[in-house]
Amino acid sequence: MIEFAGLGSVFPSFWSSGFLLWLLCTLCILLFFLWFRCRNRFYKGELRGSLKDLYAVFNSLPIMVLVCDIERKISFMNRTLPQYTPESVVGHNIFEFVNPDDLTRMQAAIDKSFQTGEVTNYEAGGPSELGITWFAVQVQPIFRHRKVTHLAIYLTDITDRKKVEMALQESQSRYEDVVSSLPGVVYQFLRTSDGRYHMPYVSPRVWDFFQVKADEATSDVSNLFKLVHSDDKQTLDRSIEESAAQFSIWKHEFRIQLSDGKIKWIRGTSSPRHIKNGDILWSGVLLDVTAEKVAEAERKNLELQLQHSQKMEALGTLAAGISHDFNNILQIISTSIELAEKSHPFDATEKAFLKKALTASDRGRNLIRQILAFCRNEEEKKEVFDLSLLATDFFEMIKATLPSGLSLSYKIEPGINFWGSGSQIHQILINLTINALHAVRGRVGEVHVFVGRFKPTPNEAKTLQLDWPQPYIEISVKDSGIGIEPGLLSRIFDPFFTTKQQGGGTGLGLSVVHGIVRSHNGEITVTSEQNKGSLFRVFLPHEENRQHSSFLPEKIITEPTRSHRILLIEDEKDLLELEKAMLRNFNFDVIDCSSGEEALELLWREEFDLVLSDNSLPGITGLELMKKIRLYSKTLPFLIATGQSDNEIQKEAHVLGMDEIEILPKPFSLADLRKKMGRLLETSF
């Protein structure tokens, strides 16, 4: 026990009784309460000041802060938005103030944060006095005793940012609309400093051009480059490198081949600019110019056709101009030889020479006829004839004349009644067969010919450019000869073009065949391999149900049994004498003159059984003379001897109103003259 001796001696009674001790304790307690109260008042003032400062901070924040409890009632809100006050909001359900369009998302975010304790973020927009106001919303859980009791909701005004984003989206949408409406592919092409290629951007229309999606092109540019036509890859790469080296605008045209085999022409244009590390970026457009290229090719083809037509027209004019004189010369040669043979007993050697001269004259006549037929593009009379018989007779004849070492085989389907020009089809057989025989000359070789029906499949019709399901007649000639150089295949049907040595051909054979095939609405193809041979295939449209009419030569009329009076009109003196001799060879009584006017005077005074007249007379032509004679004599036989083509004479006659005329083409032989005049005189009896 502690004793305070001093106090006990002063206040012995109080101390001993314990009163003083009680008083001291009471005083201490009062002092403690007084100290605690003063301290409490001090801290409350500090707390009120701190809360006031805290509220000021919350109210000065640029974001809106809400606190809601687990019942979704607002327990706190700062004064960021002037249209809402804490007094009007606190105690209300938070969903009362949420835009209906965002209500579902707000409920989901609050429910998720209460249930999982996770922070939730989303964006919301709603109407305000100034229009649409956008907020970035963050829901932050508040924990007490490890349990979510409240949520702090922060709303940041992002209206300005959203306006910029929407303006950017609208601009992007307009850009995409413009790009999608462009007729080409907008792109950016990157070449790195080490020479690698990339495509940072390409518009969606790349699919229409390349059948490659935009993301496939940007992820791997080789998806586009592998479609470039093999013949254009080097030039495309070179154009890119030149643009990079010269830093110039890139312009180039190239072809692409799609997976289905379709070929497209692409035209590219772009401007380069330097970017970091020495890389070059081109921005530009690719255009599909396939239609333009096709039109350009067609235009060039039309120009070539026009040039060819003009060339043929000029050649035809020239040929027509010389044909009359040339045929007259041939007429003099051939007639002189024939008359000489009849009037003089030549020995075998002399007859052989004369025969060669006649053969040369016939070749000259056929050459002139081919030139005229080709240049004038004239059609001959078409009728139904037995093609099988015509082809068989031809090959039987030619097979007997083949030299040793050459083998000619042929397969001809029987009973082919074909509508066309028999003489022209005969010409096709002659030209193609002789062409094939020449190709194997000088070597052991063979020629095989097929003539028969051909019904193409759809694929064959497409490949051969034939109509489907149109039936055709095929004439094919295959040889094992020297073949044709690939570079010459496109020219072999050109007139006067020949692969033979000088003097080996006229260059008209295949061009004549081509013209005949076209006049029959057919097609001709050729395939060839050097030192292995060639194959020519002719396809002519065929109709089985055409009525048959034989293709036979005219009946030869025997010499007249009595003398007839013939009026001969010819302005060339040499021809006049020779033709007069030919007629007298048939025992005709011949009266001659050199002009149409003289002939009219003779016809007024005398009677004749037949008139034989040249067409190219001074003054009036032979056709004009015939028209005048027809005014008073409808039955007098009139024969036009001319070096012009039959079609040309027929056209002139049609203009004069005469559709039925008899023509004797120059140069003609004694047999030709006898046959034609014999038929006319027989019908006039």
XYZ file of C-alpha atoms in Angstrom:
685
model
C 0.000 0.000 0.000
C 1.266 3.415 -0.956
C 1.082 5.992 1.671
C 1.169 9.765 1.301
C 2.523 10.673 4.661
C 2.428 14.396 4.115
C -1.217 14.563 3.292
C -2.154 12.295 6.124
C -0.562 14.552 8.571
C -2.325 17.638 7.217
C -5.772 16.128 6.587
C -5.781 13.135 8.762
C -9.557 12.787 8.899
C -10.303 13.312 5.192
C -7.586 11.090 3.945
C -8.290 8.398 6.328
C -11.953 8.419 5.469
C -11.214 8.164 1.622
C -13.260 11.225 0.695
C -10.340 13.017 -0.738
C -9.529 10.017 -2.879
C -13.049 9.994 -4.240
C -12.919 13.661 -4.901
C -9.717 13.337 -6.824
C -11.080 10.490 -8.912
C -14.227 12.414 -9.660
C -12.212 15.426 -10.663
C -10.083 13.300 -12.971
C -13.156 11.829 -14.577
C -14.653 15.267 -15.124
C -11.425 16.527 -16.578
C -11.303 13.488 -18.943
C -14.861 14.071 -20.132
C -14.119 17.741 -20.570
C -10.992 16.880 -22.607
C -12.866 14.277 -24.696
C -15.706 16.666 -25.448
C -13.337 19.402 -26.489
C -11.410 16.900 -28.601
C -14.634 15.535 -30.183
C -15.793 19.027 -31.048
C -12.432 19.673 -32.667
C -12.521 16.517 -34.789
C -16.139 17.035 -35.846
C -15.212 20.435 -37.159
C -12.285 18.940 -39.005
C -14.487 16.167 -40.397
C -17.124 18.596 -41.582
C -14.423 20.578 -43.293
C -12.980 17.468 -44.892
C -16.381 16.262 -46.108
C -17.068 19.692 -47.483
C -13.765 19.592 -49.318
C -14.507 16.056 -50.530
C -17.896 17.136 -51.894
C -16.250 20.073 -53.606
C -13.783 17.706 -55.248
C -16.570 15.357 -56.424
C -18.590 18.247 -57.785
C -15.605 19.612 -59.671
C -14.926 16.307 -61.438
C -15.556 16.304 -65.232
C -17.405 13.021 -64.831
C -20.690 12.134 -63.207
C -20.452 9.918 -60.095
C -23.368 7.891 -58.771
C -23.557 5.437 -55.894
C -26.384 2.940 -55.682
C -27.154 0.272 -53.135
C -28.130 -3.311 -53.654
C -31.759 -2.236 -54.134
C -30.606 -0.099 -57.086
C -31.460 3.134 -55.237
C -29.191 6.107 -55.631
C -27.474 7.068 -52.381
C -25.074 9.647 -53.757
C -24.575 11.817 -56.837
C -22.258 14.689 -57.548
C -23.396 17.942 -59.147
C -21.689 17.550 -62.542
C -24.895 17.792 -64.605
C -26.844 21.008 -64.030
C -30.164 19.416 -65.071
C -29.942 16.905 -62.207
C -29.417 17.704 -58.472
C -28.599 15.218 -55.715
C -31.825 16.182 -53.940
C -33.911 15.207 -56.983
C -32.064 11.966 -57.594
C -30.961 10.457 -54.250
C -33.403 7.822 -53.068
C -34.755 7.091 -56.540
C -34.207 3.913 -58.515
C -31.297 4.415 -60.872
C -33.206 2.912 -63.831
C -35.675 5.823 -63.710
C -32.982 8.021 -65.246
C -31.677 5.604 -67.908
C -32.470 6.063 -71.606
C -34.872 3.252 -72.698
C -32.494 2.277 -75.512
C -29.721 1.623 -72.961
C -31.872 0.143 -70.171
C -31.102 -3.492 -70.993
C -27.344 -2.937 -71.099
C -27.417 -0.900 -67.838
C -29.372 -3.609 -66.033
C -27.000 -6.294 -67.294
C -23.917 -4.295 -66.246
C -25.238 -3.576 -62.704
C -26.432 -7.163 -62.207
C -23.078 -8.505 -63.358
C -21.075 -6.239 -61.004
C -23.275 -7.116 -57.978
C -23.055 -10.838 -58.759
C -19.404 -11.178 -59.759
C -17.750 -8.145 -58.206
C -16.199 -7.293 -61.557
C -15.807 -3.871 -63.135
C -18.111 -3.400 -66.154
C -17.616 -0.909 -69.015
C -19.876 0.108 -71.901
C -21.019 3.132 -73.891
C -24.501 4.662 -73.765
C -26.260 7.508 -75.484
C -29.393 9.429 -74.787
C -31.306 12.575 -75.651
C -30.501 15.844 -73.923
C -31.314 19.505 -74.331
C -28.342 19.847 -76.678
C -29.129 16.718 -78.670
C -27.720 13.249 -78.171
C -25.308 12.922 -75.248
C -22.928 9.988 -75.187
C -21.335 8.558 -72.016
C -18.623 6.044 -71.286
C -20.071 4.098 -68.319
C -17.960 2.262 -65.735
C -19.594 0.270 -62.936
C -17.211 -0.199 -59.934
C -18.197 -2.532 -57.031
C -17.827 -1.275 -53.398
C -17.065 -4.020 -50.888
C -17.864 -4.216 -47.141
C -16.846 -7.301 -45.268
C -15.902 -8.875 -48.611
C -19.372 -8.399 -49.972
C -20.599 -6.005 -52.650
C -22.964 -3.617 -50.908
C -22.875 -0.652 -53.249
C -21.836 0.257 -56.780
C -19.988 3.383 -57.846
C -21.057 4.369 -61.354
C -18.863 6.761 -63.313
C -20.245 8.458 -66.439
C -17.749 10.285 -68.700
C -19.167 12.589 -71.375
C -17.723 11.345 -74.709
C -20.152 13.212 -76.976
C -17.408 15.134 -78.786
C -15.402 11.981 -79.332
C -18.472 10.128 -80.634
C -19.233 12.985 -83.015
C -15.707 12.728 -84.399
C -16.052 8.947 -84.658
C -19.431 9.201 -86.400
C -18.084 11.839 -88.765
C -15.146 9.549 -89.483
C -17.497 6.609 -90.043
C -19.662 8.707 -92.342
C -16.575 9.815 -94.252
C -15.394 6.214 -94.446
C -18.839 5.143 -95.652
C -18.835 7.840 -98.333
C -15.335 6.781 -99.358
C -16.401 3.144 -99.584
C -19.483 4.145 -101.601
C -17.298 6.107 -104.012
C -14.744 3.292 -104.232
C -17.425 0.645 -104.785
C -19.030 2.736 -107.538
C -15.740 3.170 -109.393
C -15.308 0.947 -112.466
C -11.955 -0.253 -111.165
C -10.036 -1.577 -108.170
C -8.511 1.054 -105.858
C -5.319 -0.186 -104.242
C -2.057 0.619 -102.488
C 1.003 -1.355 -103.489
C 4.187 -1.427 -101.405
C 7.687 -2.292 -102.540
C 10.115 -2.629 -99.667
C 13.743 -1.575 -99.923
C 14.773 -5.241 -100.202
C 12.473 -5.762 -103.218
C 9.542 -7.541 -101.568
C 5.955 -6.739 -102.590
C 2.949 -6.120 -100.334
C -0.545 -4.753 -100.798
C -1.635 -2.761 -97.706
C -5.049 -1.943 -99.167
C -7.275 -3.102 -102.001
C -10.946 -2.305 -102.543
C -13.579 -5.078 -102.419
C -14.077 -4.935 -106.206
C -10.882 -6.947 -106.521
C -13.158 -10.002 -106.414
C -14.947 -8.908 -109.609
C -11.616 -8.651 -111.406
C -9.450 -11.434 -109.984
C -11.908 -13.701 -108.120
C -9.734 -13.060 -105.050
C -11.095 -11.581 -101.804
C -9.645 -8.318 -100.513
C -8.247 -9.873 -97.321
C -6.610 -12.649 -99.355
C -4.896 -10.035 -101.524
C -3.678 -7.914 -98.600
C -2.466 -10.929 -96.626
C -0.518 -12.378 -99.575
C -0.057 -10.363 -102.770
C 1.056 -13.502 -104.612
C -2.628 -14.480 -104.745
C -2.921 -11.763 -107.386
C 0.456 -12.096 -109.086
C 0.002 -15.809 -109.737
C -2.965 -14.956 -111.999
C -0.833 -12.813 -114.329
C -0.522 -14.400 -117.769
C 2.800 -16.195 -118.159
C 3.656 -14.134 -121.243
C 3.158 -10.859 -119.318
C 4.903 -11.570 -116.000
C 8.350 -10.332 -117.016
C 7.060 -7.113 -118.569
C 4.898 -6.436 -115.483
C 7.839 -6.880 -113.091
C 10.022 -4.738 -115.340
C 7.442 -1.929 -115.397
C 7.295 -1.876 -111.583
C 11.077 -1.779 -111.261
C 11.340 1.019 -113.840
C 8.724 3.078 -111.994
C 10.628 2.537 -108.737
C 14.014 3.376 -110.255
C 12.781 6.516 -112.044
C 10.182 7.370 -109.391
C 7.671 7.896 -112.199
C 3.960 7.234 -112.577
C 3.350 3.540 -113.198
C 1.229 2.706 -116.251
C 0.967 -0.782 -117.656
C -1.402 -3.201 -119.374
C -1.274 -6.929 -118.779
C -3.403 -10.042 -118.963
C -4.644 -12.295 -116.197
C -5.940 -15.830 -116.543
C -8.633 -16.868 -114.069
C -9.118 -20.359 -112.691
C -11.837 -21.038 -115.273
C -9.381 -20.220 -118.084
C -10.968 -16.867 -118.910
C -8.528 -14.168 -120.040
C -8.920 -10.548 -118.896
C -6.977 -7.433 -119.833
C -6.020 -5.160 -116.899
C -4.800 -1.571 -117.167
C -3.054 -0.154 -114.087
C -2.136 3.421 -113.172
C -0.624 4.622 -109.890
C 1.587 7.329 -108.373
C 4.577 6.442 -106.165
C 5.750 8.146 -102.964
C 8.642 7.451 -100.632
C 7.931 6.299 -97.102
C 10.176 5.113 -94.272
C 13.283 2.978 -94.743
C 13.426 3.521 -98.488
C 10.121 1.752 -99.149
C 7.925 2.976 -102.025
C 4.134 3.062 -101.873
C 2.013 3.306 -105.033
C -1.617 4.439 -104.834
C -3.765 3.931 -107.891
C -6.472 2.043 -109.718
C -6.781 -1.092 -111.856
C -9.294 -1.138 -114.718
C -10.770 -4.081 -116.614
C -10.212 -3.154 -120.272
C -11.103 -6.555 -121.735
C -14.099 -5.179 -123.636
C -11.949 -2.339 -124.953
C -9.280 -4.786 -126.106
C -11.882 -6.992 -127.779
C -13.366 -3.952 -129.512
C -9.872 -2.833 -130.527
C -9.109 -6.286 -131.935
C -12.415 -6.282 -133.797
C -11.677 -2.804 -135.111
C -8.246 -3.900 -136.301
C -9.808 -6.971 -137.835
C -12.349 -4.791 -139.617
C -9.551 -2.514 -140.799
C -7.655 -5.531 -142.101
C -10.815 -6.783 -143.772
C -11.355 -3.365 -145.295
C -7.755 -3.246 -146.484
C -8.110 -6.756 -147.836
C -11.393 -5.833 -149.504
C -9.847 -2.722 -151.027
C -6.849 -4.734 -152.160
C -9.120 -7.355 -153.676
C -11.237 -4.649 -155.289
C -8.151 -3.062 -156.814
C -6.863 -6.453 -157.851
C -10.271 -7.330 -159.267
C -10.383 -4.103 -161.253
C -6.904 -4.810 -162.571
C -7.758 -8.442 -163.301
C -10.973 -7.509 -165.068
C -9.066 -4.972 -167.126
C -6.484 -7.449 -168.340
C -8.652 -10.573 -168.450
C -10.349 -9.625 -171.727
C -7.082 -8.912 -173.517
C -5.306 -11.849 -171.901
C -8.096 -14.275 -172.788
C -8.074 -12.975 -176.354
C -4.349 -13.714 -176.511
C -4.937 -17.208 -175.133
C -7.788 -17.638 -177.609
C -5.464 -16.837 -180.501
C -2.835 -19.276 -179.205
C -5.175 -22.192 -178.493
C -7.243 -21.746 -181.664
C -4.151 -21.491 -183.844
C -2.797 -24.719 -182.371
C -6.079 -26.592 -182.777
C -6.534 -25.429 -186.366
C -2.921 -26.244 -187.139
C -3.383 -29.771 -185.796
C -6.402 -30.256 -188.021
C -4.769 -28.852 -191.139
C -1.311 -30.430 -190.925
C -0.139 -33.995 -190.169
C 2.398 -33.410 -187.368
C 4.628 -36.193 -186.161
C 4.558 -37.424 -182.563
C 7.249 -35.044 -181.323
C 5.580 -32.032 -182.905
C 2.204 -33.075 -181.513
C 3.766 -33.346 -178.057
C 5.033 -29.768 -178.326
C 1.624 -28.575 -179.490
C -0.052 -30.421 -176.629
C 2.240 -28.675 -174.130
C 1.315 -25.339 -175.665
C -2.398 -26.162 -175.366
C -1.873 -27.290 -171.767
C -0.130 -24.009 -170.970
C -2.998 -22.137 -172.596
C -5.511 -24.059 -170.462
C -3.486 -23.279 -167.324
C -3.493 -19.608 -168.237
C -7.251 -19.698 -168.769
C -7.831 -21.412 -165.398
C -5.496 -18.971 -163.670
C -7.424 -15.992 -165.035
C -10.713 -17.563 -163.974
C -9.393 -18.204 -160.464
C -8.155 -14.640 -160.171
C -11.497 -13.253 -161.331
C -13.495 -15.584 -159.100
C -11.339 -14.775 -156.091
C -11.126 -11.031 -156.590
C -14.804 -10.595 -157.434
C -15.873 -13.047 -154.711
C -18.407 -14.369 -157.169
C -20.783 -17.208 -156.467
C -21.485 -19.922 -158.946
C -24.820 -21.613 -159.479
C -25.603 -24.087 -156.705
C -27.615 -27.262 -157.018
C -27.898 -30.708 -155.457
C -25.350 -33.199 -156.774
C -23.865 -36.555 -155.790
C -20.746 -35.545 -153.885
C -19.758 -39.173 -153.290
C -19.746 -39.893 -157.025
C -17.899 -36.667 -157.854
C -15.176 -37.365 -155.264
C -14.826 -41.032 -156.240
C -14.413 -40.197 -159.931
C -11.853 -37.536 -159.107
C -9.677 -39.756 -156.921
C -9.874 -42.699 -159.307
C -8.597 -40.419 -162.047
C -5.817 -38.800 -160.029
C -4.668 -42.055 -158.447
C -3.698 -43.414 -161.848
C -1.343 -40.490 -162.447
C 0.626 -40.697 -159.181
C 4.389 -41.231 -159.394
C 5.976 -44.155 -157.581
C 6.675 -43.626 -153.908
C 3.470 -41.688 -153.302
C 0.494 -43.385 -151.704
C -3.005 -41.914 -151.977
C -5.802 -43.474 -149.945
C -9.309 -42.186 -149.532
C -12.507 -43.001 -147.704
C -15.733 -41.664 -149.185
C -19.113 -42.238 -147.577
C -21.702 -43.266 -150.196
C -24.917 -41.461 -151.046
C -24.011 -37.886 -150.078
C -26.370 -35.570 -151.946
C -24.890 -32.120 -151.377
C -26.293 -28.704 -152.276
C -23.616 -26.414 -153.632
C -21.455 -25.656 -156.612
C -20.144 -28.935 -157.979
C -17.330 -27.265 -159.879
C -16.229 -25.387 -156.761
C -16.266 -28.506 -154.568
C -14.294 -30.210 -157.315
C -11.848 -27.283 -157.081
C -11.486 -27.860 -153.318
C -10.619 -31.513 -153.897
C -8.126 -30.631 -156.622
C -6.332 -27.859 -154.715
C -6.103 -29.635 -151.343
C -5.037 -32.949 -152.869
C -2.412 -31.413 -155.153
C -1.171 -29.299 -152.251
C -0.770 -32.462 -150.142
C 0.947 -34.363 -152.963
C 3.413 -31.496 -153.419
C 4.158 -31.613 -149.679
C 5.309 -35.253 -149.879
C 7.084 -34.920 -153.228
C 10.699 -36.054 -153.159
C 10.139 -38.411 -150.243
C 8.257 -41.611 -149.555
C 4.973 -40.404 -148.178
C 1.252 -40.837 -148.138
C -1.864 -38.743 -148.482
C -5.167 -39.760 -146.949
C -8.483 -38.121 -147.864
C -11.823 -38.456 -146.099
C -15.179 -37.278 -147.441
C -18.169 -37.944 -145.225
C -20.808 -36.726 -142.841
C -19.824 -34.975 -139.626
C -22.039 -34.163 -136.646
C -20.055 -32.103 -134.133
C -20.543 -32.365 -130.396
C -21.132 -29.062 -128.553
C -17.452 -28.951 -127.544
C -16.283 -29.745 -131.088
C -18.610 -27.089 -132.492
C -17.172 -24.523 -130.083
C -13.578 -25.486 -130.868
C -14.097 -25.588 -134.641
C -16.377 -22.503 -134.636
C -19.261 -24.470 -136.125
C -22.990 -24.148 -135.543
C -24.541 -26.780 -133.296
C -26.484 -29.027 -133.878
C -26.003 -28.298 -137.604
C -24.792 -31.394 -139.540
C -21.815 -30.953 -141.860
C -19.925 -32.601 -144.678
C -16.242 -32.998 -143.859
C -13.508 -33.036 -146.480
C -10.171 -33.723 -144.808
C -6.800 -34.144 -146.478
C -3.877 -35.399 -144.409
C -0.309 -35.774 -145.622
C 2.991 -36.962 -144.166
C 4.944 -34.205 -145.860
C 7.304 -31.476 -144.738
C 4.678 -29.548 -142.784
C 4.239 -25.799 -142.444
C 6.248 -23.478 -140.225
C 4.141 -22.202 -137.276
C 4.806 -18.593 -138.226
C 3.346 -19.151 -141.697
C 0.081 -20.840 -140.699
C -1.761 -17.543 -140.323
C -0.822 -16.509 -143.882
C -1.386 -19.625 -145.953
C -4.866 -18.511 -147.050
C -3.628 -15.098 -148.204
C -3.764 -14.609 -151.971
C -0.450 -15.037 -153.808
C 1.239 -16.354 -150.662
C 3.042 -19.646 -151.240
C 5.530 -21.760 -149.317
C 6.772 -23.344 -152.532
C 9.924 -22.292 -154.303
C 9.771 -19.745 -157.082
C 7.789 -21.165 -159.980
C 6.331 -23.911 -157.795
C 2.930 -22.329 -157.315
C 0.762 -19.269 -157.890
C -0.270 -18.747 -154.274
C -3.948 -18.847 -155.254
C -4.803 -22.485 -154.526
C -5.527 -22.258 -150.791
C -6.961 -18.743 -151.037
C -9.424 -20.017 -153.657
C -10.321 -22.943 -151.377
C -10.835 -20.508 -148.502
C -13.103 -18.339 -150.637
C -15.157 -21.334 -151.812
C -15.575 -22.590 -148.242
C -16.749 -19.151 -147.108
C -19.198 -18.908 -150.011
C -20.730 -22.195 -148.787
C -20.920 -20.825 -145.177
C -18.343 -23.368 -144.060
C -15.119 -23.437 -142.077
C -11.606 -24.625 -142.876
C -8.936 -25.515 -140.320
C -5.307 -26.514 -140.639
C -2.924 -28.149 -138.205
C 0.670 -28.879 -139.063
C 3.900 -30.104 -137.568
C 7.170 -29.646 -139.349
C 8.578 -32.820 -140.934
C 5.481 -34.742 -139.851
C 2.805 -33.375 -142.137
C -0.355 -31.291 -142.280
C -4.079 -31.819 -141.910
C -6.633 -29.649 -143.700
C -10.273 -30.040 -142.643
C -13.170 -28.454 -144.525
C -16.641 -28.373 -142.944
C -19.624 -27.514 -145.157
C -23.216 -27.237 -143.825
C -25.308 -30.148 -145.089
C -29.018 -30.893 -145.454
C -29.919 -34.527 -146.111
C -33.464 -33.858 -147.340
C -32.502 -31.827 -150.418
C -33.747 -33.277 -153.689
C -31.053 -34.944 -155.794
C -30.078 -33.695 -159.213
C -27.097 -35.254 -160.945
C -23.939 -33.266 -161.446
C -23.143 -34.384 -164.958
C -21.405 -32.689 -167.899
C -23.534 -31.205 -170.638
C -24.459 -33.492 -173.438
C -22.137 -33.038 -176.399
C -24.060 -32.336 -179.578
C -22.724 -33.794 -182.783
C -21.760 -31.597 -185.682
C -24.673 -30.057 -187.593
C -25.919 -32.049 -190.543
C -26.473 -29.009 -192.731
C -24.816 -25.651 -193.209
C -26.085 -22.713 -191.168
C -25.533 -19.012 -191.710
C -23.613 -17.522 -188.812
C -23.083 -13.810 -188.180
C -19.683 -13.391 -186.480
C -18.871 -10.066 -184.785
C -15.313 -9.513 -183.503
C -13.310 -6.282 -183.446
C -9.848 -7.908 -183.189
C -8.709 -8.895 -186.666
C -6.580 -11.909 -185.659
C -9.372 -13.348 -183.538
C -11.904 -12.671 -186.249
C -9.940 -14.719 -188.774
C -9.351 -17.591 -186.353
C -12.946 -17.768 -185.151
C -14.131 -17.636 -188.750
C -11.845 -20.579 -189.511
C -13.224 -22.485 -186.495
C -16.798 -21.982 -187.688
C -15.970 -22.974 -191.243
C -14.347 -26.088 -189.810
C -17.922 -27.069 -188.910
C -19.132 -26.252 -192.458
C -20.936 -23.097 -191.330
C -21.559 -20.251 -193.757
C -19.902 -17.343 -191.939
C -20.535 -13.635 -192.485
C -18.312 -11.413 -190.339
C -18.111 -7.795 -189.230
C -16.217 -5.800 -186.578
C -18.872 -3.597 -184.891
C -22.417 -3.687 -183.606
C -23.579 -1.056 -186.065
C -22.370 -3.149 -189.023
C -24.094 -6.185 -187.550
C -27.433 -4.349 -187.342
C -27.185 -3.347 -191.010
C -26.459 -6.962 -191.998
C -29.328 -8.251 -189.873
C -31.718 -5.813 -191.565
C -30.704 -7.043 -195.016
C -30.055 -10.754 -194.488
C -31.223 -13.713 -192.426
C -28.989 -15.702 -190.081
C -29.384 -18.879 -188.041
C -27.170 -17.684 -185.134
C -25.218 -14.626 -184.005
C -21.811 -15.108 -182.345
C -20.554 -11.823 -180.920
C -17.751 -10.586 -178.730
C -19.074 -8.427 -175.861
C -16.338 -5.774 -175.874
C -17.122 -4.080 -179.176
C -16.517 -0.479 -180.222
C -19.679 1.595 -179.995
C -22.362 -0.699 -178.642
C -21.477 -3.838 -176.672
C -22.505 -7.331 -177.610
C -25.233 -7.315 -174.921
C -26.606 -3.993 -176.160
C -26.633 -5.408 -179.711
C -28.531 -8.444 -178.465
C -31.127 -6.205 -176.784
C -31.687 -4.323 -180.045
C -32.041 -7.583 -182.001
C -34.582 -8.887 -179.474
C -36.868 -5.987 -180.385
C -37.684 -7.602 -183.728
C -36.532 -11.219 -183.247
C -37.258 -13.147 -180.069
C -35.965 -16.503 -181.334
C -32.704 -15.769 -183.130
C -29.978 -17.612 -181.149
C -27.401 -15.160 -179.789
C -24.119 -16.330 -178.266
C -21.825 -13.953 -176.342
C -18.118 -14.848 -176.526
C -16.234 -13.001 -173.788
C -13.147 -13.026 -171.597
C -15.171 -11.566 -168.704
C -16.525 -13.737 -165.897
C -19.992 -15.246 -166.187
C -21.278 -13.320 -163.177
C -20.042 -10.011 -164.517
C -21.783 -10.629 -167.860
C -24.964 -11.777 -166.097
C -25.017 -8.569 -164.052
C -24.613 -6.430 -167.164
C -27.405 -8.372 -168.868
C -29.684 -7.954 -165.850
C -29.155 -4.187 -165.920
C -30.234 -4.237 -169.590
C -33.323 -6.254 -168.686
C -32.117 -9.566 -170.150
C -31.941 -12.463 -167.717
C -31.532 -15.341 -170.204
C -28.332 -15.165 -172.227
C -25.921 -17.722 -173.627
C -22.241 -17.243 -172.810
C -19.148 -18.806 -174.391
C -16.155 -18.057 -172.114
C -12.858 -17.231 -173.794
C -10.564 -18.899 -174.517
C -12.733 -21.689 -175.898
C -11.777 -24.793 -177.826
C -13.295 -26.286 -180.953
C -15.100 -28.772 -178.734
C -16.525 -25.968 -176.571
C -17.729 -24.087 -179.642
C -19.249 -27.170 -181.259
C -21.082 -28.166 -178.061
C -22.531 -24.728 -177.372
C -23.548 -23.923 -180.977
C -24.833 -27.398 -181.635
C -27.214 -27.128 -178.678
C -28.445 -23.677 -179.695
C -28.975 -24.595 -183.329
C -30.699 -27.825 -182.385
C -33.214 -26.002 -180.202
C -33.825 -23.435 -182.919
C -34.877 -25.932 -185.561
